[in-house]
Short mmCIF file of C-alpha atoms in Angstrom, two decimals:
data_model
loop_
_atom_site.label_atom_id
_atom_site.label_comp_id
_atom_site.label_asym_id
_atom_site.label_seq_id
_atom_site.Cartn_x
_atom_site.Cartn_y
_atom_site.Cartn_z
CA UNK U 1 2.66 29.17 7.82
CA UNK U 2 2.07 32.19 5.59
CA UNK U 3 2.90 35.72 6.56
CA UNK U 4 -0.79 36.56 6.98
CA UNK U 5 -1.32 33.59 9.29
CA UNK U 6 1.68 34.53 11.36
CA UNK U 7 0.46 38.13 11.65
CA UNK U 8 -2.98 36.90 12.68
CA UNK U 9 -1.50 34.63 15.35
CA UNK U 10 0.62 37.46 16.72
CA UNK U 11 -2.50 39.62 17.03
CA UNK U 12 -4.34 37.09 19.17
CA UNK U 13 -4.31 38.10 22.80
CA UNK U 14 -3.91 35.65 25.65
CA UNK U 15 -7.17 35.03 27.50
CA UNK U 16 -7.33 36.97 30.74
CA UNK U 17 -9.13 34.21 32.61
CA UNK U 18 -7.15 31.83 34.77
CA UNK U 19 -9.75 29.25 33.74
CA UNK U 20 -8.39 29.16 30.18
CA UNK U 21 -6.05 26.21 30.73
CA UNK U 22 -8.71 24.24 32.58
CA UNK U 23 -11.26 24.98 29.83
CA UNK U 24 -8.84 23.87 27.10
CA UNK U 25 -7.89 20.65 28.90
CA UNK U 26 -11.53 19.81 29.65
CA UNK U 27 -12.69 20.68 26.15
CA UNK U 28 -9.97 18.78 24.31
CA UNK U 29 -10.43 15.79 26.60
CA UNK U 30 -14.16 15.61 25.85
CA UNK U 31 -15.73 13.56 23.08
CA UNK U 32 -16.39 15.25 20.77
CA UNK U 33 -13.61 17.76 21.43
CA UNK U 34 -14.79 21.31 22.07
CA UNK U 35 -13.49 24.70 23.06
CA UNK U 36 -15.66 27.43 24.57
CA UNK U 37 -16.56 29.99 21.90
CA UNK U 38 -15.74 32.85 24.27
CA UNK U 39 -12.06 32.34 23.44
CA UNK U 40 -12.64 33.01 19.74
CA UNK U 41 -14.34 36.40 20.08
CA UNK U 42 -11.43 38.69 20.67
CA UNK U 43 -10.88 41.60 18.26
CA UNK U 44 -9.42 39.37 15.53
CA UNK U 45 -12.06 36.66 15.96
CA UNK U 46 -14.91 39.17 15.72
CA UNK U 47 -13.42 40.65 12.53
CA UNK U 48 -12.95 37.17 11.06
CA UNK U 49 -16.56 36.22 11.84
CA UNK U 50 -17.78 39.43 10.17
CA UNK U 51 -15.85 38.46 7.02
CA UNK U 52 -17.34 34.95 7.12
CA UNK U 53 -20.84 36.45 7.31
CA UNK U 54 -20.12 38.37 4.08
CA UNK U 55 -19.18 35.24 2.10
CA UNK U 56 -21.67 34.10 -0.57
CA UNK U 57 -21.56 30.59 0.90
CA UNK U 58 -22.63 31.81 4.33
CA UNK U 59 -26.33 32.32 3.76
CA UNK U 60 -27.45 32.44 7.39
CA UNK U 61 -26.89 36.15 8.01
CA UNK U 62 -28.39 37.15 4.65
CA UNK U 63 -31.45 35.01 5.37
CA UNK U 64 -31.92 36.53 8.82
CA UNK U 65 -31.58 40.03 7.36
CA UNK U 66 -34.13 39.21 4.65
CA UNK U 67 -36.59 37.88 7.24
CA UNK U 68 -36.19 41.02 9.36
CA UNK U 69 -36.50 43.29 6.31
CA UNK U 70 -39.70 41.62 5.17
CA UNK U 71 -41.28 41.48 8.63
CA UNK U 72 -39.94 44.54 10.44
CA UNK U 73 -43.26 46.40 10.53
CA UNK U 74 -45.16 43.38 11.82
CA UNK U 75 -42.52 42.62 14.45
CA UNK U 76 -42.48 46.25 15.60
CA UNK U 77 -46.28 46.44 15.82
CA UNK U 78 -46.42 43.24 17.86
CA UNK U 79 -43.75 44.53 20.25
CA UNK U 80 -45.49 47.89 20.62
CA UNK U 81 -44.13 51.27 21.67
CA UNK U 82 -41.69 52.03 24.49
CA UNK U 83 -40.20 48.55 24.68
CA UNK U 84 -36.96 47.64 26.39
CA UNK U 85 -34.93 45.70 23.83
CA UNK U 86 -32.06 43.45 24.88
CA UNK U 87 -29.80 42.30 22.06
CA UNK U 88 -27.98 39.09 22.93
CA UNK U 89 -24.93 38.60 20.73
CA UNK U 90 -25.47 41.89 18.96
CA UNK U 91 -22.22 41.65 16.99
CA UNK U 92 -21.91 44.41 14.42
CA UNK U 93 -25.51 45.47 15.04
CA UNK U 94 -26.63 45.06 11.42
CA UNK U 95 -29.77 43.08 12.22
CA UNK U 96 -30.44 45.08 15.38
CA UNK U 97 -30.51 48.32 13.40
CA UNK U 98 -33.27 46.95 11.15
CA UNK U 99 -35.46 46.27 14.16
CA UNK U 100 -34.65 49.44 16.10
CA UNK U 101 -35.44 51.65 13.08
CA UNK U 102 -38.87 49.99 12.81
CA UNK U 103 -39.76 50.34 16.50
CA UNK U 104 -42.02 53.10 17.79
CA UNK U 105 -40.20 55.08 20.48
CA UNK U 106 -38.13 52.28 22.01
CA UNK U 107 -37.45 53.08 25.67
CA UNK U 108 -34.02 51.47 25.91
CA UNK U 109 -31.70 49.16 24.03
CA UNK U 110 -29.27 47.01 25.98
CA UNK U 111 -26.67 45.34 23.75
CA UNK U 112 -24.86 42.26 25.02
CA UNK U 113 -21.84 40.74 23.28
CA UNK U 114 -18.78 38.76 24.29
CA UNK U 115 -16.45 41.00 22.25
CA UNK U 116 -15.87 44.28 24.05
CA UNK U 117 -14.62 46.00 20.90
CA UNK U 118 -17.58 44.79 18.82
CA UNK U 119 -19.94 45.92 21.58
CA UNK U 120 -18.41 49.40 21.69
CA UNK U 121 -18.47 49.81 17.91
CA UNK U 122 -22.03 48.59 17.43
CA UNK U 123 -23.31 50.66 20.36
CA UNK U 124 -21.66 53.79 18.97
CA UNK U 125 -23.10 53.19 15.49
CA UNK U 126 -26.62 52.70 16.86
CA UNK U 127 -26.63 55.92 18.87
#
């Protein structure tokens, strides 16, 4: 194990839920094996996912951003003024910002994310 890997493992926090052990046993006993994604979105996991999104090989985020960029005015006009926008899995808020800036007088934005730190940072940046 490299020094970086060891540091990363030390930074991982233990899940607060008492259901963690049951979720791991159930998930690793299933075919195919799975683990609930909620256990990967702590502070370190959210930062790692952000880095993955920036890789040239990971085209999904770039494609979504391009689609929003090209269609923001149309999307905003179809949604209309004074909407209540709920962002599920808002993450860093990059794509959300594109939409919010195109909207006409949005009434409220409610961000939802599994990572408390990510939620706080993206909410603060969108204010």
